[in-house]
CSV table of N, CA and C and ligand atoms in Angstrom, one decimal:
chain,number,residue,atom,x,y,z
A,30,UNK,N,-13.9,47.9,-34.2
A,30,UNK,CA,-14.5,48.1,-32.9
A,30,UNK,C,-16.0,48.1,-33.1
A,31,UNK,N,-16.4,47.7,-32.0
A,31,UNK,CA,-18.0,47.9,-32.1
A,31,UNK,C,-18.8,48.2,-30.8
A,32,UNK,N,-19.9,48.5,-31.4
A,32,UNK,CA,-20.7,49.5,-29.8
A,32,UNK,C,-21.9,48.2,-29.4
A,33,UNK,N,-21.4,48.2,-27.7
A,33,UNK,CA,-22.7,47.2,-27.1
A,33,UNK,C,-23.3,48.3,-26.3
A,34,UNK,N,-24.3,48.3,-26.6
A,34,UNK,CA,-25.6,48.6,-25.1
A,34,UNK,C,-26.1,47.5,-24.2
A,35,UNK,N,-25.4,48.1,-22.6
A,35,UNK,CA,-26.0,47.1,-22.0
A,35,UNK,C,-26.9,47.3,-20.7
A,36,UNK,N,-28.1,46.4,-20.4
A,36,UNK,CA,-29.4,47.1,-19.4
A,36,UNK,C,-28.7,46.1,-17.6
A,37,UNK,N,-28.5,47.1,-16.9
A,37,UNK,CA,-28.4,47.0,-15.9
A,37,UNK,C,-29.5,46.6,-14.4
A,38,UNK,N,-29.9,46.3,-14.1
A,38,UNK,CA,-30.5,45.7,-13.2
A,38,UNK,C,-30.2,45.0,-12.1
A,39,UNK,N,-31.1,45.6,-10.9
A,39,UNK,CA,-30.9,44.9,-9.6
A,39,UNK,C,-31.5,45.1,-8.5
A,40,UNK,N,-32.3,44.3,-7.4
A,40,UNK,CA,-33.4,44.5,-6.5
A,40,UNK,C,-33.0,43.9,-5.1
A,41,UNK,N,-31.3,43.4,-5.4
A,41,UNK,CA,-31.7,42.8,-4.0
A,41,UNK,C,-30.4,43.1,-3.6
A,42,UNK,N,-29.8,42.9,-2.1
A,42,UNK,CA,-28.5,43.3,-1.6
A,42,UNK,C,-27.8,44.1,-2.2
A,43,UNK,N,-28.5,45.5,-1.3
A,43,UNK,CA,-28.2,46.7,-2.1
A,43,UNK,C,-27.5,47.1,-3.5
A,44,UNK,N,-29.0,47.2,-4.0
A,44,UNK,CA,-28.7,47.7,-5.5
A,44,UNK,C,-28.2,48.9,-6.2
A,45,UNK,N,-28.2,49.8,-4.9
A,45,UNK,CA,-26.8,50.8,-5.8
A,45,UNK,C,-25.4,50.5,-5.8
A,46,UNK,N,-24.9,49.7,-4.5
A,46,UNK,CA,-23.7,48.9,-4.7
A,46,UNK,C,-23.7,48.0,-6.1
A,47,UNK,N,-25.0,47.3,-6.3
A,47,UNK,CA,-24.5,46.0,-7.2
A,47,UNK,C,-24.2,46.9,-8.8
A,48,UNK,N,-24.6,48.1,-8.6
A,48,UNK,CA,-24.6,48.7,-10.0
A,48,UNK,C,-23.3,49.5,-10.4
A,49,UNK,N,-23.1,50.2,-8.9
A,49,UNK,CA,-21.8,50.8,-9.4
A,49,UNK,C,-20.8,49.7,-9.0
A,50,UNK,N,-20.6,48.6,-8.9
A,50,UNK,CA,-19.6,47.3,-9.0
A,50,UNK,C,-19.5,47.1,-10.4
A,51,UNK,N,-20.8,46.8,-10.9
A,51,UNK,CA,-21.2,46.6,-12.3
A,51,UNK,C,-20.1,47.4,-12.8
A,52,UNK,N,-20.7,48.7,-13.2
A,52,UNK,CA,-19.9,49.5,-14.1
A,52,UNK,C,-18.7,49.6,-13.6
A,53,UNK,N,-18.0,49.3,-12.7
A,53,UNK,CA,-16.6,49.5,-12.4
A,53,UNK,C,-15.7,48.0,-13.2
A,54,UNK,N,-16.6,46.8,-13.5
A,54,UNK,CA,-16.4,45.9,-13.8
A,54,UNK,C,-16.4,46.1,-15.0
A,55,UNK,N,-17.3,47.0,-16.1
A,55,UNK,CA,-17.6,46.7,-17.0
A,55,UNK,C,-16.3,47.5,-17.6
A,56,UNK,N,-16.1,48.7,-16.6
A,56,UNK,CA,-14.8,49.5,-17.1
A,56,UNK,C,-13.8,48.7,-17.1
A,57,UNK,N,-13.4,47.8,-16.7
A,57,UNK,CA,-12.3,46.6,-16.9
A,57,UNK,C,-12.1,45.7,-17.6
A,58,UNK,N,-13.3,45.8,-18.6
A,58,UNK,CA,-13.3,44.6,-19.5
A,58,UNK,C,-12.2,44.5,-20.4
A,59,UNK,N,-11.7,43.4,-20.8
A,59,UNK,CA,-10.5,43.3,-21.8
A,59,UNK,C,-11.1,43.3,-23.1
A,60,UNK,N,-10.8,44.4,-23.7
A,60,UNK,CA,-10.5,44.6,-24.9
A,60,UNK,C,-11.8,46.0,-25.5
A,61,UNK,N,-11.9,46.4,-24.1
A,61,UNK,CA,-13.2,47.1,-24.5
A,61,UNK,C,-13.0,48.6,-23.5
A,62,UNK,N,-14.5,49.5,-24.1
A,62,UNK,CA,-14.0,50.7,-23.2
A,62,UNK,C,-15.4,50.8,-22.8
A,63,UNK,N,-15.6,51.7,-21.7
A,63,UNK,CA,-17.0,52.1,-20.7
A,63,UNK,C,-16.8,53.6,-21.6
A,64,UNK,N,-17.8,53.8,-22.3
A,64,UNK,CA,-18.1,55.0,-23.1
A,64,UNK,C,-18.6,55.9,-22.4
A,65,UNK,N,-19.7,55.3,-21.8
A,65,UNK,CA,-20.9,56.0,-21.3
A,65,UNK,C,-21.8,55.3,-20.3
A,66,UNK,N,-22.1,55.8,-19.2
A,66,UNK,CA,-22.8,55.2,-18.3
A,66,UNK,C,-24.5,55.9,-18.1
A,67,UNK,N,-25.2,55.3,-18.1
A,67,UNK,CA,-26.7,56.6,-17.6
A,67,UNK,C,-26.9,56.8,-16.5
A,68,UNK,N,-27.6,57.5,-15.3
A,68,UNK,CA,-27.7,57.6,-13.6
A,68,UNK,C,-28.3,56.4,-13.8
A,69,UNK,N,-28.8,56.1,-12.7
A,69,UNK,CA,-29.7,55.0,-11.7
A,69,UNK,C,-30.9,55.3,-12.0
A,70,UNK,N,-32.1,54.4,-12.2
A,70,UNK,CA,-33.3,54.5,-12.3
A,70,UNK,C,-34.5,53.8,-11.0
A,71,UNK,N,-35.1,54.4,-10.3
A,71,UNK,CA,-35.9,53.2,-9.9
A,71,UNK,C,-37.1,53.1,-10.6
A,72,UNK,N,-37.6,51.3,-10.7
A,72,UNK,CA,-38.5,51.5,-11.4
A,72,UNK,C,-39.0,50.0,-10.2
A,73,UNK,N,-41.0,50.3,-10.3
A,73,UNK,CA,-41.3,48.9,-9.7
A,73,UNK,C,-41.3,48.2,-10.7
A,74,UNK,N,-41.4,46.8,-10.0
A,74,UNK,CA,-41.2,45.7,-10.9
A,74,UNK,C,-41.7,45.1,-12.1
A,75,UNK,N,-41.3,44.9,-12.7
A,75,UNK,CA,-42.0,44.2,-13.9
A,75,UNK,C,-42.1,42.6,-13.9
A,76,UNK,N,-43.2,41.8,-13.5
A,76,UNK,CA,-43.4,41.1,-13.3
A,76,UNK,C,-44.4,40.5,-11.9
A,77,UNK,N,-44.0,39.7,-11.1
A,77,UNK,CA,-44.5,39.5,-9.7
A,77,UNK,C,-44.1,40.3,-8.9
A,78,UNK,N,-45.6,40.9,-8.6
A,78,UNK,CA,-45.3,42.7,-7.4
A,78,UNK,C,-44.6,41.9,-6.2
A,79,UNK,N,-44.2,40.9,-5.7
A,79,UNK,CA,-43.7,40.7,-4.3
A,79,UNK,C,-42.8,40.5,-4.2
A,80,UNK,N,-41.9,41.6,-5.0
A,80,UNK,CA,-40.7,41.8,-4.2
A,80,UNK,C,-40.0,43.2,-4.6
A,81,UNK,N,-38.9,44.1,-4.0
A,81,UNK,CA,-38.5,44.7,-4.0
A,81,UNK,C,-38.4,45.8,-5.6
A,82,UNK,N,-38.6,47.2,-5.2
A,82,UNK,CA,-38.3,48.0,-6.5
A,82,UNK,C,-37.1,47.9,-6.7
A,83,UNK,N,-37.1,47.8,-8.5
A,83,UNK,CA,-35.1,47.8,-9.1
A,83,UNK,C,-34.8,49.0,-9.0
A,84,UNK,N,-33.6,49.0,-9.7
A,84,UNK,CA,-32.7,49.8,-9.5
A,84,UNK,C,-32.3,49.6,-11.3
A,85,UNK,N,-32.1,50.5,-12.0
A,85,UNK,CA,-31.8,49.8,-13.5
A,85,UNK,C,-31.1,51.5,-14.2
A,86,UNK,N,-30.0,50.7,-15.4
A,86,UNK,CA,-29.2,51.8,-15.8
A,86,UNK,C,-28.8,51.3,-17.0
A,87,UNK,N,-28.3,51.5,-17.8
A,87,UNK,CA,-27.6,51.3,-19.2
A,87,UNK,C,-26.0,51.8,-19.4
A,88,UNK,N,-25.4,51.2,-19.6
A,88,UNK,CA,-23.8,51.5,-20.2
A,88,UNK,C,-23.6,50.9,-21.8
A,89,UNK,N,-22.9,52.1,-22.4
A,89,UNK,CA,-22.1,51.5,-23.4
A,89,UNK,C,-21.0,51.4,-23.5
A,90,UNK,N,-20.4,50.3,-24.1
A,90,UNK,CA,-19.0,49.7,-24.8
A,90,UNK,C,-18.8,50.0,-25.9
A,91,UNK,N,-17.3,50.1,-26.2
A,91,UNK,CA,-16.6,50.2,-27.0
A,91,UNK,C,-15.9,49.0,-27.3
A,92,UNK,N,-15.9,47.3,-28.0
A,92,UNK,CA,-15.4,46.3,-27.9
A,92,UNK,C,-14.9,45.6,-28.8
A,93,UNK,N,-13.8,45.1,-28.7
A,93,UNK,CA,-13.6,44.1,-29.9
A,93,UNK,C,-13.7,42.6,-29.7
A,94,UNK,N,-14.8,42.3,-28.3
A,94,UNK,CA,-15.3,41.4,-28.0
A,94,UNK,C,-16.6,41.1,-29.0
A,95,UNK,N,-16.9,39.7,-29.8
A,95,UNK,CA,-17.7,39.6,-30.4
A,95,UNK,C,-19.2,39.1,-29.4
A,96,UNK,N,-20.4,39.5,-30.4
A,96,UNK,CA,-21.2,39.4,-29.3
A,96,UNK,C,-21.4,38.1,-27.8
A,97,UNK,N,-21.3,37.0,-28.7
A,97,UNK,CA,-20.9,35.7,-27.7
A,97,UNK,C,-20.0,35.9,-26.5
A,98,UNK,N,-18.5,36.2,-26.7
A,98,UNK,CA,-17.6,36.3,-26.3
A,98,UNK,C,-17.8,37.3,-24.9
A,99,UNK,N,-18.6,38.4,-25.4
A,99,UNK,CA,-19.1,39.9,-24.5
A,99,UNK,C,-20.0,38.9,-23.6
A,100,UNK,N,-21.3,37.7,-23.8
A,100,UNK,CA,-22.3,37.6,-23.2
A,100,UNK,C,-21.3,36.9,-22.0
A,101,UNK,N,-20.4,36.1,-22.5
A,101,UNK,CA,-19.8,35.6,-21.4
A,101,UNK,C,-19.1,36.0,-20.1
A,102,UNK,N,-18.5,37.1,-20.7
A,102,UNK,CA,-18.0,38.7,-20.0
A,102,UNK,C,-19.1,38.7,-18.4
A,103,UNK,N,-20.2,38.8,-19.5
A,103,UNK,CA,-21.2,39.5,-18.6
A,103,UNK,C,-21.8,38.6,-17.6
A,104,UNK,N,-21.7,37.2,-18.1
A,104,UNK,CA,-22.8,36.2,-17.3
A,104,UNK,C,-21.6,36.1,-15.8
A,105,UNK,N,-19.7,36.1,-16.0
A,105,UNK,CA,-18.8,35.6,-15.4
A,105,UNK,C,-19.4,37.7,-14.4
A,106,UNK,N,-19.5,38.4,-14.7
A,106,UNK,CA,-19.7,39.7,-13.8
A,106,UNK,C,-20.9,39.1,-12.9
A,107,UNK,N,-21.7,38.9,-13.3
A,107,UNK,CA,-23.0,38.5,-12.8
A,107,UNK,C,-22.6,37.6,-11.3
A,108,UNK,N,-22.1,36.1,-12.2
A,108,UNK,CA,-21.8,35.5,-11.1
A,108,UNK,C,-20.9,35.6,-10.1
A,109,UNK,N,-19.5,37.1,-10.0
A,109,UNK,CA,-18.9,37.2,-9.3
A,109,UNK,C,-19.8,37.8,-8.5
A,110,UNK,N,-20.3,38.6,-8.7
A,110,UNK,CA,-21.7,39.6,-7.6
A,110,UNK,C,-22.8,38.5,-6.9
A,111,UNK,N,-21.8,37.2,-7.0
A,111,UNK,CA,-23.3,36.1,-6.1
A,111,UNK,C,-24.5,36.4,-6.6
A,112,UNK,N,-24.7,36.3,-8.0
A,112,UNK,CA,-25.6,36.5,-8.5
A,112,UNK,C,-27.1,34.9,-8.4
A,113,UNK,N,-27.9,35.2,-7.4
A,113,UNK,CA,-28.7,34.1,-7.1
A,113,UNK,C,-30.5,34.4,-7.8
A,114,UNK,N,-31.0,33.5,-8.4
A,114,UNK,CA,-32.0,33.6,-8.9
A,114,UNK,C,-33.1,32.7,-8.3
A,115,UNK,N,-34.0,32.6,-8.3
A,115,UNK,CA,-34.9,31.4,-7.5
A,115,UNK,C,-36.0,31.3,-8.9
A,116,UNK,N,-36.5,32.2,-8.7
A,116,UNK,CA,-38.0,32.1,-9.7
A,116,UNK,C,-37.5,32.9,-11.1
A,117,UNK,N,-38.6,32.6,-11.9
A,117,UNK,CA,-38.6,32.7,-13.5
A,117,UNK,C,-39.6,34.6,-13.1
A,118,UNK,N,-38.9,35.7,-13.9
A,118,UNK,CA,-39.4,37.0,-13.1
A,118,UNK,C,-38.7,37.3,-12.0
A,119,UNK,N,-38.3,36.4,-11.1
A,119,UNK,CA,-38.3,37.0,-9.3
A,119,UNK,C,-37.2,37.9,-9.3
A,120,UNK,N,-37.0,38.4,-8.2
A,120,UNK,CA,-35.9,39.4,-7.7
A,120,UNK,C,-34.3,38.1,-8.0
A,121,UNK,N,-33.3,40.2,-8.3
A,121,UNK,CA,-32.1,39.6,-8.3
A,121,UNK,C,-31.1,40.1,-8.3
A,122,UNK,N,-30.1,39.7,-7.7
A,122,UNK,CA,-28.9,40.6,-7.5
A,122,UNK,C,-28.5,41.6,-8.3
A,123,UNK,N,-27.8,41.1,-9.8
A,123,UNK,CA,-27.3,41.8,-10.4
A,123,UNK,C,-27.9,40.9,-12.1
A,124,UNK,N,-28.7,41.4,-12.9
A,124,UNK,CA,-28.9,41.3,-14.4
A,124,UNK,C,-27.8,42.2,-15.2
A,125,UNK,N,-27.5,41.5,-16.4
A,125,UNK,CA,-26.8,42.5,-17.2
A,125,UNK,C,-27.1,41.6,-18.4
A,126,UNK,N,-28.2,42.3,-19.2
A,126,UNK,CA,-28.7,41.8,-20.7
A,126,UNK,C,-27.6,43.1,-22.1
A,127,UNK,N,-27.8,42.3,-22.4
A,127,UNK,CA,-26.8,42.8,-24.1
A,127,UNK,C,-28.0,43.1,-24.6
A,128,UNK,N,-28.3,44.5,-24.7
A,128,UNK,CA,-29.7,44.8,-25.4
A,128,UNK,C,-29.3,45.2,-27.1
A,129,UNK,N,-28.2,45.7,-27.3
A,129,UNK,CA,-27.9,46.4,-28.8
A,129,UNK,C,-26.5,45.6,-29.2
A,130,UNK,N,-25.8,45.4,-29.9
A,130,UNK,CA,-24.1,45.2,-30.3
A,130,UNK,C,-24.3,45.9,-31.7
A,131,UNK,N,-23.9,46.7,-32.4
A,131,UNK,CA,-24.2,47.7,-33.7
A,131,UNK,C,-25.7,47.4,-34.3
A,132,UNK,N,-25.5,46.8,-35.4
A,132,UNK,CA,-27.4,47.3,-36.0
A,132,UNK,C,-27.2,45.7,-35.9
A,133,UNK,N,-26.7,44.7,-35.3
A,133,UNK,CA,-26.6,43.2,-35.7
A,133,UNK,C,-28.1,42.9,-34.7
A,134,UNK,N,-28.7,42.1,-36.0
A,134,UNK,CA,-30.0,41.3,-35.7
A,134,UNK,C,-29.5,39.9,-35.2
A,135,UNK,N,-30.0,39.1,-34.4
A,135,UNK,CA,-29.8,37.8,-34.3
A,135,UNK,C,-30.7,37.3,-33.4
A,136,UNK,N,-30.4,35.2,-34.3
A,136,UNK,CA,-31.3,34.9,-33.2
A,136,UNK,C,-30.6,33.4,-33.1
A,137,UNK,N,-30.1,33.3,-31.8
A,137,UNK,CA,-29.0,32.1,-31.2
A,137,UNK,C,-29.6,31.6,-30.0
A,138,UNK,N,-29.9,30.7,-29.9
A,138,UNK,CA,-30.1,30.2,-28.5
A,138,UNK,C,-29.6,30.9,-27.3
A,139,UNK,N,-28.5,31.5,-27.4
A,139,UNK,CA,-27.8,32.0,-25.9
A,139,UNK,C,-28.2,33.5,-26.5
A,140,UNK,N,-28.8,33.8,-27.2
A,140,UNK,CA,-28.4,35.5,-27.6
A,140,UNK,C,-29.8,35.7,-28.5
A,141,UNK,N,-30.3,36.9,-28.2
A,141,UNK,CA,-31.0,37.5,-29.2
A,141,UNK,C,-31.2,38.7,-29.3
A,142,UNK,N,-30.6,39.7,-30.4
A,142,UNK,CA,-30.6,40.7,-30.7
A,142,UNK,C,-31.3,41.2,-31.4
A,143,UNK,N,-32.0,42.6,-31.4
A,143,UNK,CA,-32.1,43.4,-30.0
A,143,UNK,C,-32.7,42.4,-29.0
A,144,UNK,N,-32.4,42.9,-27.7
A,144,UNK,CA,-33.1,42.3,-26.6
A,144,UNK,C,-34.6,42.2,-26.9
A,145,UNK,N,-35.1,41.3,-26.8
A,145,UNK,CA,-37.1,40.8,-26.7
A,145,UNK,C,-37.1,41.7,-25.8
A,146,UNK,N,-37.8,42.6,-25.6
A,146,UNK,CA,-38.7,42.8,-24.7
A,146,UNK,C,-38.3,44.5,-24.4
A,147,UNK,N,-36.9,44.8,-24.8
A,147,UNK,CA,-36.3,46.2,-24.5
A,147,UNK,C,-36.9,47.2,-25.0
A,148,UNK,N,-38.1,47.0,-26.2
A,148,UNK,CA,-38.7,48.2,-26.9
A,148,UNK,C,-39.7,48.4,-25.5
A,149,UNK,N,-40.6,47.4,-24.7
A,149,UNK,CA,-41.4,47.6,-24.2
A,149,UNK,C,-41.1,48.3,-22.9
A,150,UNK,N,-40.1,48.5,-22.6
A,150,UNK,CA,-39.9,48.7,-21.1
A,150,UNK,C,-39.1,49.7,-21.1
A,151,UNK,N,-40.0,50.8,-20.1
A,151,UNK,CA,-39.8,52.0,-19.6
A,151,UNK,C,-38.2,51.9,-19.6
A,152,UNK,N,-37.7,51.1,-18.3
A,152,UNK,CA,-36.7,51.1,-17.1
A,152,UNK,C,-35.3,50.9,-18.2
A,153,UNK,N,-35.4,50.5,-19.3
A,153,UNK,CA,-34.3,50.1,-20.6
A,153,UNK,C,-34.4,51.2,-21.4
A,154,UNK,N,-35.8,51.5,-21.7
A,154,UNK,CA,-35.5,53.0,-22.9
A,154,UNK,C,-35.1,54.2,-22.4
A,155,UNK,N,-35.4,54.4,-20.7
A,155,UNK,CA,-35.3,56.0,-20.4
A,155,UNK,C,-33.3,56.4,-19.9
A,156,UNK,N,-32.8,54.9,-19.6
A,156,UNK,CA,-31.7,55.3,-19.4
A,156,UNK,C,-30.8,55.6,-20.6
A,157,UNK,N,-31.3,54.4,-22.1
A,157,UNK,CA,-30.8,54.6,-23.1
A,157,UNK,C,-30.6,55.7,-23.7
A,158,UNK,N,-32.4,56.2,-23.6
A,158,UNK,CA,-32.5,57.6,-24.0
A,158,UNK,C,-31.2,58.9,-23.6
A,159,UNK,N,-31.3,58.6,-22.4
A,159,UNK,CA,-30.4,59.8,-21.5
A,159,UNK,C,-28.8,59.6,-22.3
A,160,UNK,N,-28.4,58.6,-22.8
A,160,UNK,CA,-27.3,58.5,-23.2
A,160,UNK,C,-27.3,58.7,-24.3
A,161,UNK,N,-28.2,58.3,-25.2
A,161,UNK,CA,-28.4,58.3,-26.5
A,161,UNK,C,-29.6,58.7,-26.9
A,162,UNK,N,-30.2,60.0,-27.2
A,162,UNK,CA,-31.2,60.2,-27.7
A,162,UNK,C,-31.7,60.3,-29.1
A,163,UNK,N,-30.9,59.8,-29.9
A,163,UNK,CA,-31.5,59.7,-31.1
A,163,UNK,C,-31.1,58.1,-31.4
A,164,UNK,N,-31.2,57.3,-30.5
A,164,UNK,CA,-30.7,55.6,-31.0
A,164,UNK,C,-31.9,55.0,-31.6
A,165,UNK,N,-31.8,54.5,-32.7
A,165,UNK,CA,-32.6,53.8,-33.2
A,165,UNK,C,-32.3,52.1,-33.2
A,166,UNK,N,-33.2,51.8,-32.6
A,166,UNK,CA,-33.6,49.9,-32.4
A,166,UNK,C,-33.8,49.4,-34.1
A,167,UNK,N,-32.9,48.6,-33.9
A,167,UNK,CA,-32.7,47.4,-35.6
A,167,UNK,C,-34.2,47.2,-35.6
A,168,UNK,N,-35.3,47.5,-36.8
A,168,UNK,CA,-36.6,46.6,-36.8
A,168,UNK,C,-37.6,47.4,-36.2
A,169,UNK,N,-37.2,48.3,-35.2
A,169,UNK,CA,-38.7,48.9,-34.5
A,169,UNK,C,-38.7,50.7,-34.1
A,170,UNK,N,-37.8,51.3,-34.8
A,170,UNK,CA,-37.9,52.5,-34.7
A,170,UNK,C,-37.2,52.8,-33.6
A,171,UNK,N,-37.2,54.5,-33.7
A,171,UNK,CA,-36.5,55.4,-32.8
A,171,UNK,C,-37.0,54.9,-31.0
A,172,UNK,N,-36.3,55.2,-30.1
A,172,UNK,CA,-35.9,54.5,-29.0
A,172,UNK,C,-37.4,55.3,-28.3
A,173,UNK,N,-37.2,56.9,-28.5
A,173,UNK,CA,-37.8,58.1,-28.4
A,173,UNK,C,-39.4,57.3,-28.5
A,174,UNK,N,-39.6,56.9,-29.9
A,174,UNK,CA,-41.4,57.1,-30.3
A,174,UNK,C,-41.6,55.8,-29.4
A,175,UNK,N,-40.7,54.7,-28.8
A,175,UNK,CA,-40.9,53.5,-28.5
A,175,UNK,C,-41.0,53.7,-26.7
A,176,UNK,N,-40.9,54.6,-26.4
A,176,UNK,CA,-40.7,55.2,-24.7
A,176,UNK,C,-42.5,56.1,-24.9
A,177,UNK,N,-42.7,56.6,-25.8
A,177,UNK,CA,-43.9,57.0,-25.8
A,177,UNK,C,-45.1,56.0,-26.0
A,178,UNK,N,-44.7,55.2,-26.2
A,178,UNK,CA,-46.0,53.9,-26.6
A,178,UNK,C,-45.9,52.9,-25.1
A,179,UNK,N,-45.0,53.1,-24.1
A,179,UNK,CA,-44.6,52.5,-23.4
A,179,UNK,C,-46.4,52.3,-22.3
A,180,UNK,N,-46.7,51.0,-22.3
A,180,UNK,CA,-48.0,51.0,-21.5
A,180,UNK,C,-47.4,51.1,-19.9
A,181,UNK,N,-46.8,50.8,-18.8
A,181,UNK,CA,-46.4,50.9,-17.8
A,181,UNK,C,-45.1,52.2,-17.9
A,182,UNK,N,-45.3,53.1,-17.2
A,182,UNK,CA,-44.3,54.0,-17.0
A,182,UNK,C,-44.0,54.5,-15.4
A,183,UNK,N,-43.2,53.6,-14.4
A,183,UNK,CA,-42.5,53.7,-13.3
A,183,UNK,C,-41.3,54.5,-13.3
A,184,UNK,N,-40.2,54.6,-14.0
A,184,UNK,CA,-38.9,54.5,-14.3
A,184,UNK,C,-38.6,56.4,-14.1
A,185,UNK,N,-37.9,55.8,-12.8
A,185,UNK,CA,-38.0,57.6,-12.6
A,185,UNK,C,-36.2,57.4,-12.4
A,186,UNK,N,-35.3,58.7,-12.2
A,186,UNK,CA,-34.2,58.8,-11.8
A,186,UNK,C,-34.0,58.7,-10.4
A,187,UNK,N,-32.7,59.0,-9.9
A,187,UNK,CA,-32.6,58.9,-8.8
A,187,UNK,C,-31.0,59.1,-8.4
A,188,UNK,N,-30.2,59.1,-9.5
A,188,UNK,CA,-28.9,60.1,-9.0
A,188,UNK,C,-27.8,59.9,-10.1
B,215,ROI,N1,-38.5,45.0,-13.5
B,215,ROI,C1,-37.8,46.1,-13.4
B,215,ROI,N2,-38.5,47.2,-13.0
B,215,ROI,N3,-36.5,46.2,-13.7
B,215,ROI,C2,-35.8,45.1,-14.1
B,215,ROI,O1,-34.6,45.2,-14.4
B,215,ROI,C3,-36.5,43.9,-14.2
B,215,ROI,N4,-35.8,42.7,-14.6
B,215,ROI,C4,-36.5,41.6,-14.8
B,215,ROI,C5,-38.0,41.4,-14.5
B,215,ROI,C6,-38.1,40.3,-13.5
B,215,ROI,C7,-38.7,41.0,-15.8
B,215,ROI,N5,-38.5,42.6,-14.0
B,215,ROI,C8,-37.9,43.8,-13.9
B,215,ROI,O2,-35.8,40.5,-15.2
């Protein structure tokens, strides 16, 4: 078995629906368990200010889904939630990035582990945190010292 962290996200048609769907989905995955869920976060945007504040959370797995296999999981959740995109950044229904799968580093065209960009962002480390406070990121240190270096800090709770 192996443990995925995964970053939740969502800014449009109501985003506390699209999250607790999420995790009700994620609890049904075959061959895997919902360990742990963190509350809801809102955080403004990261990227183009014109459009709605997210909504963002983290869940972990328990799976014997290999990482590929899991992204597929997640892209087929995504698009049952009418998951519509327009712009590169813009607002979106429902996101679900595979930020951790054990200490595995990789770098695949459909996949790269850890998630790019998850050390830098508030709205990814503070839920992680809340679930996991002593997790350490493959390559860049504790989750902790990486939330303190954070240059934008929005990412507040909310239930
Ligand atoms: N900004 C926030 N606050 N939360 C997100 O989940 C999020 N996701 C994205 C971009 C557009 C980068 N901005 C975000 O994909």
């Amino acid at each position: 078995m192996s443990r995925a962290w995964i970053g939740l996200g969502s800014n449009l048609e109501q985003p506390r629906r699209q999250l607790e769907q999420a995790f009700e989905a994620l609890a049904g995955l075959a061959e895997s368990e919902l360990l742990a869920r963190s509350s809801l976060y809102r955080s403004a945007p990261m990227g183009p200010a014109d459009q709605p504040d997210y909504l963002n959370a983290v869940a972990l797995l328990q799976t014997r889904l290999e990482p590929l296999a899991l992204l597929d999981q997640l892209q087929a959740i995504e698009n049952d939630q009418g998951r519509r995109r327009e712009r590169r950044w813009g607002p979106r229904t429902l996101d679900l990035d595979l930020l951790l799968y054990d200490d595995l580093v990789m770098d695949h065209p459909r996949l790269r582990l850890p998630h790019p960009g998850m050390a830098e962002r508030d709205f990814v480390l503070l839920p992680l945190l809340e679930i996991a406070g002593d997790l350490e990121i493959p390559g860049q240190g504790k989750a902790s010292r990486l939330l303190a270096k954070c240059q934008s800090r929005t990412a507040e709770k909310i239930a």
